[in-house]
PDB file of C-alpha atoms and ligand atoms in Angstrom:
ATOM      1  CA  MET D 198      11.671 -16.493  44.771  1.00  0.00           C
ATOM      2  CA  LEU D 199      15.383 -16.198  44.170  1.00  0.00           C
ATOM      3  CA  SER D 200      17.636 -17.768  46.798  1.00  0.00           C
ATOM      4  CA  PRO D 201      20.524 -15.395  47.743  1.00  0.00           C
ATOM      5  CA  ARG D 202      22.632 -18.485  48.520  1.00  0.00           C
ATOM      6  CA  LEU D 203      22.189 -19.847  44.982  1.00  0.00           C
ATOM      7  CA  VAL D 204      22.819 -16.440  43.404  1.00  0.00           C
ATOM      8  CA  ASP D 205      26.041 -16.272  45.407  1.00  0.00           C
ATOM      9  CA  ARG D 206      27.036 -19.787  44.327  1.00  0.00           C
ATOM     10  CA  VAL D 207      26.540 -19.028  40.630  1.00  0.00           C
ATOM     11  CA  SER D 208      28.161 -15.596  40.782  1.00  0.00           C
ATOM     12  CA  ARG D 209      31.264 -17.144  42.356  1.00  0.00           C
ATOM     13  CA  ALA D 210      31.467 -19.589  39.435  1.00  0.00           C
ATOM     14  CA  LEU D 211      31.362 -16.654  37.005  1.00  0.00           C
ATOM     15  CA  ARG D 212      35.062 -15.877  37.455  1.00  0.00           C
ATOM     16  CA  PRO D 213      36.642 -13.267  35.166  1.00  0.00           C
ATOM     17  CA  ASP D 214      38.602 -15.938  33.249  1.00  0.00           C
ATOM     18  CA  ALA D 215      35.803 -18.543  33.133  1.00  0.00           C
ATOM     19  CA  ARG D 216      34.499 -19.940  29.860  1.00  0.00           C
ATOM     20  CA  ILE D 217      30.837 -18.992  30.080  1.00  0.00           C
ATOM     21  CA  THR D 218      28.104 -20.087  27.685  1.00  0.00           C
ATOM     22  CA  VAL D 219      24.516 -18.915  27.889  1.00  0.00           C
ATOM     23  CA  MET D 220      21.676 -20.389  25.828  1.00  0.00           C
ATOM     24  CA  THR D 221      18.421 -18.451  25.752  1.00  0.00           C
ATOM     25  CA  GLY D 222      14.868 -19.254  24.740  1.00  0.00           C
ATOM     26  CA  ALA D 223      11.612 -17.370  24.327  1.00  0.00           C
ATOM     27  CA  GLY D 224      11.322 -16.596  28.072  1.00  0.00           C
ATOM     28  CA  VAL D 225      14.210 -14.137  27.842  1.00  0.00           C
ATOM     29  CA  SER D 226      12.094 -11.936  25.558  1.00  0.00           C
ATOM     30  CA  ALA D 227       8.838 -12.351  27.499  1.00  0.00           C
ATOM     31  CA  ALA D 228       9.374  -9.146  29.494  1.00  0.00           C
ATOM     32  CA  SER D 229       9.819  -7.299  26.187  1.00  0.00           C
ATOM     33  CA  GLY D 230       6.325  -8.391  25.150  1.00  0.00           C
ATOM     34  CA  VAL D 231       7.319 -11.141  22.689  1.00  0.00           C
ATOM     35  CA  PRO D 232       4.978 -14.122  23.177  1.00  0.00           C
ATOM     36  CA  THR D 233       6.520 -17.468  24.152  1.00  0.00           C
ATOM     37  CA  PHE D 234       5.549 -20.667  22.310  1.00  0.00           C
ATOM     38  CA  ARG D 235       4.293 -22.986  25.044  1.00  0.00           C
ATOM     39  CA  GLY D 236       2.246 -22.439  28.184  1.00  0.00           C
ATOM     40  CA  PRO D 237      -1.168 -20.819  28.694  1.00  0.00           C
ATOM     41  CA  ASP D 238      -0.446 -17.702  26.573  1.00  0.00           C
ATOM     42  CA  GLY D 239       1.972 -19.385  24.159  1.00  0.00           C
ATOM     43  CA  LEU D 240       1.774 -19.108  20.370  1.00  0.00           C
ATOM     44  CA  TRP D 241       1.332 -22.872  19.973  1.00  0.00           C
ATOM     45  CA  LYS D 242      -1.841 -22.823  22.083  1.00  0.00           C
ATOM     46  CA  ASP D 243      -3.998 -21.471  19.253  1.00  0.00           C
ATOM     47  CA  VAL D 244      -2.127 -22.609  16.165  1.00  0.00           C
ATOM     48  CA  ARG D 245      -0.526 -25.874  15.153  1.00  0.00           C
ATOM     49  CA  VAL D 246       3.216 -25.873  14.513  1.00  0.00           C
ATOM     50  CA  GLN D 247       2.812 -27.981  11.409  1.00  0.00           C
ATOM     51  CA  ASP D 248       0.331 -25.459   9.908  1.00  0.00           C
ATOM     52  CA  LEU D 249       2.694 -22.484  10.166  1.00  0.00           C
ATOM     53  CA  ALA D 250       6.289 -23.468  10.839  1.00  0.00           C
ATOM     54  CA  SER D 251       7.195 -26.262   8.459  1.00  0.00           C
ATOM     55  CA  PRO D 252       8.238 -26.534   4.800  1.00  0.00           C
ATOM     56  CA  GLU D 253       5.040 -28.493   4.107  1.00  0.00           C
ATOM     57  CA  ALA D 254       2.926 -25.641   5.471  1.00  0.00           C
ATOM     58  CA  PHE D 255       4.738 -23.137   3.256  1.00  0.00           C
ATOM     59  CA  ALA D 256       4.391 -25.348   0.179  1.00  0.00           C
ATOM     60  CA  ARG D 257       0.656 -25.682   0.903  1.00  0.00           C
ATOM     61  CA  ASN D 258      -0.128 -22.061   1.665  1.00  0.00           C
ATOM     62  CA  PRO D 259       2.744 -19.537   1.574  1.00  0.00           C
ATOM     63  CA  ARG D 260       0.394 -16.600   2.094  1.00  0.00           C
ATOM     64  CA  LEU D 261      -0.981 -18.061   5.344  1.00  0.00           C
ATOM     65  CA  VAL D 262       2.536 -18.686   6.660  1.00  0.00           C
ATOM     66  CA  TRP D 263       3.698 -15.207   5.656  1.00  0.00           C
ATOM     67  CA  ASP D 264       0.650 -13.574   7.286  1.00  0.00           C
ATOM     68  CA  TRP D 265       1.768 -15.145  10.572  1.00  0.00           C
ATOM     69  CA  TYR D 266       5.416 -14.131  10.193  1.00  0.00           C
ATOM     70  CA  GLU D 267       4.403 -10.635   9.087  1.00  0.00           C
ATOM     71  CA  TRP D 268       2.273 -10.314  12.258  1.00  0.00           C
ATOM     72  CA  ARG D 269       5.212 -11.446  14.387  1.00  0.00           C
ATOM     73  CA  ARG D 270       7.656  -9.105  12.607  1.00  0.00           C
ATOM     74  CA  GLN D 271       5.340  -6.154  13.292  1.00  0.00           C
ATOM     75  CA  LEU D 272       4.887  -7.197  16.910  1.00  0.00           C
ATOM     76  CA  ILE D 273       8.640  -7.681  17.507  1.00  0.00           C
ATOM     77  CA  ALA D 274       9.556  -4.434  15.717  1.00  0.00           C
ATOM     78  CA  ALA D 275       7.581  -2.592  18.407  1.00  0.00           C
ATOM     79  CA  CYS D 276       9.403  -4.391  21.280  1.00  0.00           C
ATOM     80  CA  VAL D 277      12.629  -3.307  22.959  1.00  0.00           C
ATOM     81  CA  PRO D 278      15.276  -5.378  24.752  1.00  0.00           C
ATOM     82  CA  ASN D 279      14.770  -5.857  28.502  1.00  0.00           C
ATOM     83  CA  ALA D 280      17.180  -6.112  31.459  1.00  0.00           C
ATOM     84  CA  ALA D 281      17.997  -9.764  30.655  1.00  0.00           C
ATOM     85  CA  HIS D 282      19.181  -8.861  27.139  1.00  0.00           C
ATOM     86  CA  ASP D 283      21.132  -5.913  28.572  1.00  0.00           C
ATOM     87  CA  VAL D 284      22.935  -8.005  31.204  1.00  0.00           C
ATOM     88  CA  LEU D 285      23.924 -10.611  28.610  1.00  0.00           C
ATOM     89  CA  ALA D 286      25.200  -7.895  26.249  1.00  0.00           C
ATOM     90  CA  SER D 287      27.338  -6.475  29.067  1.00  0.00           C
ATOM     91  CA  TRP D 288      28.712  -9.933  29.928  1.00  0.00           C
ATOM     92  CA  ALA D 289      30.148 -10.221  26.409  1.00  0.00           C
ATOM     93  CA  LEU D 290      32.327  -7.217  27.286  1.00  0.00           C
ATOM     94  CA  ARG D 291      33.028  -8.307  30.836  1.00  0.00           C
ATOM     95  CA  PHE D 292      34.037 -11.928  30.133  1.00  0.00           C
ATOM     96  CA  PRO D 293      36.607 -12.534  27.367  1.00  0.00           C
ATOM     97  CA  ARG D 294      35.459 -16.161  26.951  1.00  0.00           C
ATOM     98  CA  PHE D 295      31.706 -15.628  26.718  1.00  0.00           C
ATOM     99  CA  THR D 296      29.389 -17.214  24.131  1.00  0.00           C
ATOM    100  CA  LEU D 297      25.707 -16.465  23.649  1.00  0.00           C
ATOM    101  CA  ILE D 298      23.524 -19.052  21.920  1.00  0.00           C
ATOM    102  CA  THR D 299      19.869 -18.277  21.286  1.00  0.00           C
ATOM    103  CA  GLN D 300      16.888 -20.190  19.987  1.00  0.00           C
ATOM    104  CA  ASN D 301      15.109 -16.868  19.515  1.00  0.00           C
ATOM    105  CA  VAL D 302      14.581 -15.397  16.074  1.00  0.00           C
ATOM    106  CA  ASP D 303      13.544 -11.940  17.330  1.00  0.00           C
ATOM    107  CA  GLY D 304      16.938 -10.196  17.114  1.00  0.00           C
ATOM    108  CA  LEU D 305      16.572  -8.581  20.565  1.00  0.00           C
ATOM    109  CA  HIS D 306      20.000  -9.812  21.749  1.00  0.00           C
ATOM    110  CA  GLU D 307      21.615  -8.058  18.795  1.00  0.00           C
ATOM    111  CA  ARG D 308      19.554  -4.914  19.432  1.00  0.00           C
ATOM    112  CA  ALA D 309      20.824  -4.931  23.047  1.00  0.00           C
ATOM    113  CA  GLY D 310      24.367  -4.978  21.663  1.00  0.00           C
ATOM    114  CA  SER D 311      25.368  -8.649  21.994  1.00  0.00           C
ATOM    115  CA  PRO D 312      28.092  -9.466  19.456  1.00  0.00           C
ATOM    116  CA  GLY D 313      28.449 -12.788  17.597  1.00  0.00           C
ATOM    117  CA  VAL D 314      25.174 -14.359  18.753  1.00  0.00           C
ATOM    118  CA  LEU D 315      24.854 -17.999  17.633  1.00  0.00           C
ATOM    119  CA  ARG D 316      21.282 -18.129  16.306  1.00  0.00           C
ATOM    120  CA  LEU D 317      20.263 -21.766  16.325  1.00  0.00           C
ATOM    121  CA  HIS D 318      16.853 -21.181  14.755  1.00  0.00           C
ATOM    122  CA  GLY D 319      17.734 -18.384  12.327  1.00  0.00           C
ATOM    123  CA  SER D 320      16.305 -14.876  12.270  1.00  0.00           C
ATOM    124  CA  ILE D 321      12.871 -13.487  11.552  1.00  0.00           C
ATOM    125  CA  TRP D 322      14.732 -10.492  10.037  1.00  0.00           C
ATOM    126  CA  GLU D 323      16.289 -12.637   7.329  1.00  0.00           C
ATOM    127  CA  VAL D 324      14.760 -14.126   4.200  1.00  0.00           C
ATOM    128  CA  GLY D 325      15.821 -16.650   1.597  1.00  0.00           C
ATOM    129  CA  CYS D 326      14.616 -17.754  -1.824  1.00  0.00           C
ATOM    130  CA  TRP D 327      12.076 -20.578  -1.421  1.00  0.00           C
ATOM    131  CA  ASN D 328      13.311 -22.059  -4.717  1.00  0.00           C
ATOM    132  CA  ALA D 329      16.949 -21.637  -3.604  1.00  0.00           C
ATOM    133  CA  CYS D 330      17.577 -20.017  -7.004  1.00  0.00           C
ATOM    134  CA  ALA D 331      21.143 -19.788  -8.250  1.00  0.00           C
ATOM    135  CA  GLY D 332      21.243 -15.974  -8.127  1.00  0.00           C
ATOM    136  CA  ALA D 333      20.265 -15.620  -4.472  1.00  0.00           C
ATOM    137  CA  PRO D 334      22.487 -15.988  -1.401  1.00  0.00           C
ATOM    138  CA  HIS D 335      21.335 -18.585   1.139  1.00  0.00           C
ATOM    139  CA  ARG D 336      19.912 -15.912   3.487  1.00  0.00           C
ATOM    140  CA  TRP D 337      19.975 -12.125   3.656  1.00  0.00           C
ATOM    141  CA  ARG D 338      18.597  -9.412   5.929  1.00  0.00           C
ATOM    142  CA  ASP D 339      15.370  -7.667   5.024  1.00  0.00           C
ATOM    143  CA  GLU D 340      13.787  -5.619   7.785  1.00  0.00           C
ATOM    144  CA  SER D 341      10.866  -4.292   5.711  1.00  0.00           C
ATOM    145  CA  VAL D 342       7.801  -3.872   7.906  1.00  0.00           C
ATOM    146  CA  PRO D 343       5.352  -4.389   6.335  1.00  0.00           C
ATOM    147  CA  PHE D 344       6.323  -6.065   3.077  1.00  0.00           C
ATOM    148  CA  PRO D 345       4.432  -4.417   0.177  1.00  0.00           C
ATOM    149  CA  VAL D 346       3.216  -7.841  -1.018  1.00  0.00           C
ATOM    150  CA  LEU D 347       3.035 -11.275   0.565  1.00  0.00           C
ATOM    151  CA  PRO D 348       4.781 -13.532  -0.120  1.00  0.00           C
ATOM    152  CA  PRO D 349       7.527 -11.036  -0.973  1.00  0.00           C
ATOM    153  CA  PRO D 350       9.160 -11.859  -4.332  1.00  0.00           C
ATOM    154  CA  CYS D 351      12.766 -13.005  -4.673  1.00  0.00           C
ATOM    155  CA  PRO D 352      14.692 -10.108  -6.298  1.00  0.00           C
ATOM    156  CA  HIS D 353      16.718 -12.661  -8.277  1.00  0.00           C
ATOM    157  CA  CYS D 354      14.114 -15.056  -9.717  1.00  0.00           C
ATOM    158  CA  GLY D 355      10.719 -13.552  -8.822  1.00  0.00           C
ATOM    159  CA  GLY D 356       9.670 -16.684  -6.919  1.00  0.00           C
ATOM    160  CA  PRO D 357       8.463 -16.485  -3.315  1.00  0.00           C
ATOM    161  CA  LEU D 358      10.809 -15.553  -0.486  1.00  0.00           C
ATOM    162  CA  ARG D 359      10.646 -17.564   2.740  1.00  0.00           C
ATOM    163  CA  PRO D 360      11.359 -16.428   6.311  1.00  0.00           C
ATOM    164  CA  GLY D 361      14.988 -17.028   7.325  1.00  0.00           C
ATOM    165  CA  VAL D 362      14.053 -19.218  10.271  1.00  0.00           C
ATOM    166  CA  VAL D 363      14.593 -22.921  10.862  1.00  0.00           C
ATOM    167  CA  TRP D 364      11.283 -24.729  10.588  1.00  0.00           C
ATOM    168  CA  PHE D 365      10.279 -28.020  12.137  1.00  0.00           C
ATOM    169  CA  GLY D 366      11.555 -30.834   9.969  1.00  0.00           C
ATOM    170  CA  GLU D 367      14.556 -28.776   8.799  1.00  0.00           C
ATOM    171  CA  VAL D 368      18.142 -29.279   9.886  1.00  0.00           C
ATOM    172  CA  LEU D 369      20.045 -26.589  11.739  1.00  0.00           C
ATOM    173  CA  GLU D 370      22.837 -24.698   9.975  1.00  0.00           C
ATOM    174  CA  ALA D 371      25.748 -27.116  10.409  1.00  0.00           C
ATOM    175  CA  ASP D 372      28.412 -24.490  11.113  1.00  0.00           C
ATOM    176  CA  VAL D 373      26.260 -22.717  13.710  1.00  0.00           C
ATOM    177  CA  PHE D 374      25.509 -25.983  15.492  1.00  0.00           C
ATOM    178  CA  GLU D 375      29.167 -26.970  15.412  1.00  0.00           C
ATOM    179  CA  ARG D 376      30.106 -23.678  17.078  1.00  0.00           C
ATOM    180  CA  CYS D 377      27.409 -24.290  19.709  1.00  0.00           C
ATOM    181  CA  LEU D 378      28.903 -27.710  20.440  1.00  0.00           C
ATOM    182  CA  GLN D 379      32.338 -26.119  20.801  1.00  0.00           C
ATOM    183  CA  ALA D 380      30.852 -23.587  23.228  1.00  0.00           C
ATOM    184  CA  CYS D 381      29.691 -26.506  25.395  1.00  0.00           C
ATOM    185  CA  HIS D 382      33.376 -26.928  26.361  1.00  0.00           C
ATOM    186  CA  CYS D 383      32.905 -24.370  29.109  1.00  0.00           C
ATOM    187  CA  ASP D 384      33.114 -23.849  32.863  1.00  0.00           C
ATOM    188  CA  VAL D 385      29.584 -22.535  33.346  1.00  0.00           C
ATOM    189  CA  PHE D 386      26.569 -23.163  31.097  1.00  0.00           C
ATOM    190  CA  LEU D 387      23.363 -21.229  31.761  1.00  0.00           C
ATOM    191  CA  THR D 388      20.102 -22.226  30.087  1.00  0.00           C
ATOM    192  CA  VAL D 389      17.712 -19.276  30.334  1.00  0.00           C
ATOM    193  CA  GLY D 390      13.992 -19.003  29.555  1.00  0.00           C
ATOM    194  CA  THR D 391      13.561 -22.180  27.560  1.00  0.00           C
ATOM    195  CA  SER D 392      11.192 -25.095  28.109  1.00  0.00           C
ATOM    196  CA  ALA D 393      14.059 -27.362  27.003  1.00  0.00           C
ATOM    197  CA  VAL D 394      11.906 -29.615  24.830  1.00  0.00           C
ATOM    198  CA  VAL D 395      13.075 -28.742  21.301  1.00  0.00           C
ATOM    199  CA  TYR D 396      16.126 -30.723  20.219  1.00  0.00           C
ATOM    200  CA  PRO D 397      18.961 -30.485  19.430  1.00  0.00           C
ATOM    201  CA  ALA D 398      19.050 -27.153  21.329  1.00  0.00           C
ATOM    202  CA  ALA D 399      17.692 -28.765  24.490  1.00  0.00           C
ATOM    203  CA  GLY D 400      20.542 -31.286  24.508  1.00  0.00           C
ATOM    204  CA  LEU D 401      23.338 -28.698  24.690  1.00  0.00           C
ATOM    205  CA  VAL D 402      23.106 -28.294  28.458  1.00  0.00           C
ATOM    206  CA  ASP D 403      23.648 -32.058  28.841  1.00  0.00           C
ATOM    207  CA  VAL D 404      26.658 -31.923  26.523  1.00  0.00           C
ATOM    208  CA  ALA D 405      28.124 -29.146  28.676  1.00  0.00           C
ATOM    209  CA  ARG D 406      27.431 -31.016  31.910  1.00  0.00           C
ATOM    210  CA  ARG D 407      29.045 -34.224  30.643  1.00  0.00           C
ATOM    211  CA  GLN D 408      32.135 -32.167  29.818  1.00  0.00           C
ATOM    212  CA  GLY D 409      32.357 -30.874  33.369  1.00  0.00           C
ATOM    213  CA  ALA D 410      30.549 -27.517  33.216  1.00  0.00           C
ATOM    214  CA  ILE D 411      28.524 -26.235  36.140  1.00  0.00           C
ATOM    215  CA  THR D 412      25.017 -26.044  34.700  1.00  0.00           C
ATOM    216  CA  VAL D 413      22.451 -23.464  35.727  1.00  0.00           C
ATOM    217  CA  GLU D 414      18.818 -23.028  34.737  1.00  0.00           C
ATOM    218  CA  VAL D 415      17.019 -19.685  34.937  1.00  0.00           C
ATOM    219  CA  ASN D 416      13.268 -20.136  34.602  1.00  0.00           C
ATOM    220  CA  PRO D 417      10.299 -19.303  36.853  1.00  0.00           C
ATOM    221  CA  GLU D 418       8.771 -22.714  36.006  1.00  0.00           C
ATOM    222  CA  ALA D 419      10.208 -26.212  36.286  1.00  0.00           C
ATOM    223  CA  THR D 420      11.216 -27.619  32.884  1.00  0.00           C
ATOM    224  CA  ALA D 421      12.521 -30.785  31.289  1.00  0.00           C
ATOM    225  CA  ALA D 422      16.045 -29.651  32.264  1.00  0.00           C
ATOM    226  CA  SER D 423      15.399 -28.704  35.904  1.00  0.00           C
ATOM    227  CA  THR D 424      16.267 -32.037  37.486  1.00  0.00           C
ATOM    228  CA  ALA D 425      19.457 -32.458  35.451  1.00  0.00           C
ATOM    229  CA  VAL D 426      21.150 -29.097  36.096  1.00  0.00           C
ATOM    230  CA  ASP D 427      23.359 -28.272  39.091  1.00  0.00           C
ATOM    231  CA  VAL D 428      21.556 -25.081  40.095  1.00  0.00           C
ATOM    232  CA  VAL D 429      18.036 -23.815  39.407  1.00  0.00           C
ATOM    233  CA  LEU D 430      17.432 -20.088  39.747  1.00  0.00           C
ATOM    234  CA  ALA D 431      13.636 -20.238  39.803  1.00  0.00           C
ATOM    235  CA  ASP D 432      12.835 -16.729  38.702  1.00  0.00           C
ATOM    236  CA  ARG D 433      12.332 -14.637  35.581  1.00  0.00           C
ATOM    237  CA  ALA D 434      15.356 -13.986  33.410  1.00  0.00           C
ATOM    238  CA  GLU D 435      15.249 -10.223  33.863  1.00  0.00           C
ATOM    239  CA  THR D 436      15.217 -10.619  37.665  1.00  0.00           C
ATOM    240  CA  ALA D 437      17.697 -13.482  38.035  1.00  0.00           C
ATOM    241  CA  LEU D 438      20.273 -12.177  35.551  1.00  0.00           C
ATOM    242  CA  SER D 439      20.106  -8.699  37.104  1.00  0.00           C
ATOM    243  CA  ALA D 440      20.638 -10.261  40.559  1.00  0.00           C
ATOM    244  CA  LEU D 441      23.632 -12.239  39.264  1.00  0.00           C
ATOM    245  CA  ASP D 442      25.073  -9.135  37.618  1.00  0.00           C
ATOM    246  CA  GLU D 443      24.670  -7.177  40.832  1.00  0.00           C
ATOM    247  CA  ALA D 444      26.357  -9.953  42.821  1.00  0.00           C
ATOM    248  CA  LEU D 445      29.306  -9.812  40.412  1.00  0.00           C
ATOM    249  CA  GLY D 446      29.900  -6.178  41.338  1.00  0.00           C
ATOM    250  CA  ALA D 447      31.728  -3.681  39.184  1.00  0.00           C
ATOM    251  CA  PRO D 448      33.797  -5.241  36.387  1.00  0.00           C
TER     252      PRO D 448
HETATM  253  P1  LIG U 194       8.885 -22.051  25.057  1.00  0.00           P
HETATM  254  O1  LIG U 194       7.691 -21.196  24.805  1.00  0.00           O
HETATM  255  O2  LIG U 194       8.767 -23.505  24.812  1.00  0.00           O
HETATM  256  O3  LIG U 194       9.345 -21.889  26.564  1.00  0.00           O
HETATM  257  C1  LIG U 194       9.480 -20.622  27.142  1.00  0.00           C
HETATM  258  C2  LIG U 194       9.995 -20.806  28.546  1.00  0.00           C
HETATM  259  O4  LIG U 194      10.222 -19.524  29.091  1.00  0.00           O
HETATM  260  C3  LIG U 194       9.040 -21.545  29.498  1.00  0.00           C
HETATM  261  O5  LIG U 194       9.747 -22.587  30.156  1.00  0.00           O
HETATM  262  C4  LIG U 194       8.629 -20.456  30.501  1.00  0.00           C
HETATM  263  O6  LIG U 194       8.465 -20.986  31.821  1.00  0.00           O
HETATM  264  C5  LIG U 194       9.812 -19.538  30.439  1.00  0.00           C
HETATM  265  N1  LIG U 194       9.541 -18.134  30.806  1.00  0.00           N
HETATM  266  C6  LIG U 194       8.407 -17.400  30.656  1.00  0.00           C
HETATM  267  N2  LIG U 194       8.620 -16.129  31.066  1.00  0.00           N
HETATM  268  C7  LIG U 194       9.925 -16.064  31.469  1.00  0.00           C
HETATM  269  C8  LIG U 194      10.763 -15.027  31.970  1.00  0.00           C
HETATM  270  N3  LIG U 194      10.305 -13.776  32.155  1.00  0.00           N
HETATM  271  N4  LIG U 194      12.045 -15.342  32.263  1.00  0.00           N
HETATM  272  C9  LIG U 194      12.532 -16.595  32.081  1.00  0.00           C
HETATM  273  N5  LIG U 194      11.785 -17.604  31.605  1.00  0.00           N
HETATM  274  C10 LIG U 194      10.504 -17.345  31.291  1.00  0.00           C
HETATM  275  O7  LIG U 194      10.100 -21.397  24.234  1.00  0.00           O
HETATM  276  P2  LIG U 194      11.470 -22.068  23.795  1.00  0.00           P
HETATM  277  O8  LIG U 194      11.952 -23.047  24.802  1.00  0.00           O
HETATM  278  O9  LIG U 194      12.368 -20.974  23.400  1.00  0.00           O
HETATM  279  O10 LIG U 194      11.357 -23.125  17.554  1.00  0.00           O
HETATM  280  O11 LIG U 194      11.009 -22.855  22.512  1.00  0.00           O
HETATM  281  C11 LIG U 194      11.963 -23.546  21.772  1.00  0.00           C
HETATM  282  C12 LIG U 194      11.591 -23.500  20.306  1.00  0.00           C
HETATM  283  O12 LIG U 194      10.267 -23.970  20.135  1.00  0.00           O
HETATM  284  C13 LIG U 194      11.577 -22.110  19.709  1.00  0.00           C
HETATM  285  O13 LIG U 194      12.864 -21.655  19.290  1.00  0.00           O
HETATM  286  C14 LIG U 194      10.687 -22.303  18.534  1.00  0.00           C
HETATM  287  C15 LIG U 194       9.586 -23.073  19.220  1.00  0.00           C
HETATM  288  O14 LIG U 194       8.756 -23.808  18.403  1.00  0.00           O
HETATM  289  C16 LIG U 194      11.475 -22.737  16.295  1.00  0.00           C
HETATM  290  O15 LIG U 194      11.029 -21.677  15.908  1.00  0.00           O
HETATM  291  C17 LIG U 194      12.206 -23.694  15.421  1.00  0.00           C
END
């Protein structure tokens, strides 16, 4: 249950000139019908990360990995952004110094209209050449649903394409991570709908706090970050962000 006192405290910190950074995780898309990773209904309950989301898994069985990503692309294509995505898209217009970081690969922030999203874990709507052939760019968009063949072939070398996501055991895109670190120089940092266990993303809220930001968690469950943040709004993202937006009043 959301405490009106805490909503008021956070909304007062969200001043028009404040530097505001929000980092989202799978929970922000839960109300849209996109499954989260952990917890009783999470994707990692039935499958092992290392079998589907690692370079080793792809090298072993690209078809198996692509079947899983193809299933997720079809599922996500049928989902629409929810109130949490909408509030965050509107905050980009409302606050001139607003940054949105996401661990999500689903593209729902962009579909809600959020500009310049820093995608820490890539995008399920991008692909890259598995062989990193000379003719292909690093990543490019391909929203085909379904692909005619799996794995889809690289248009440049004919080898297999890979999903444009960051797998376990891979490093994050250096420039994206650097921009996330810069966004930790902020007045308010909200971590929304993430279990806060996957690093380095999970460490960003600590970086922000050490640099003096007020830190806020939005999550109906306690997480690894709950005891370290200044304020916990213990509710779903779509409810808590809508309540904050309402408390802010008209722009
Ligand atoms: P998780 O599945 O680990 O955590 C989802 C969090 O969302 C949990 O803490 C839930 O309590 C919370 N939650 C559920 N419904 C919610 C709602 N309606 N509103 C707000 N919160 C809600 O997902 P992430 O933390 O995003 O990595 O996972 C981090 C990374 O692990 C993912 O990016 C992915 C995964 O393996 C890669 O793909 C590299």
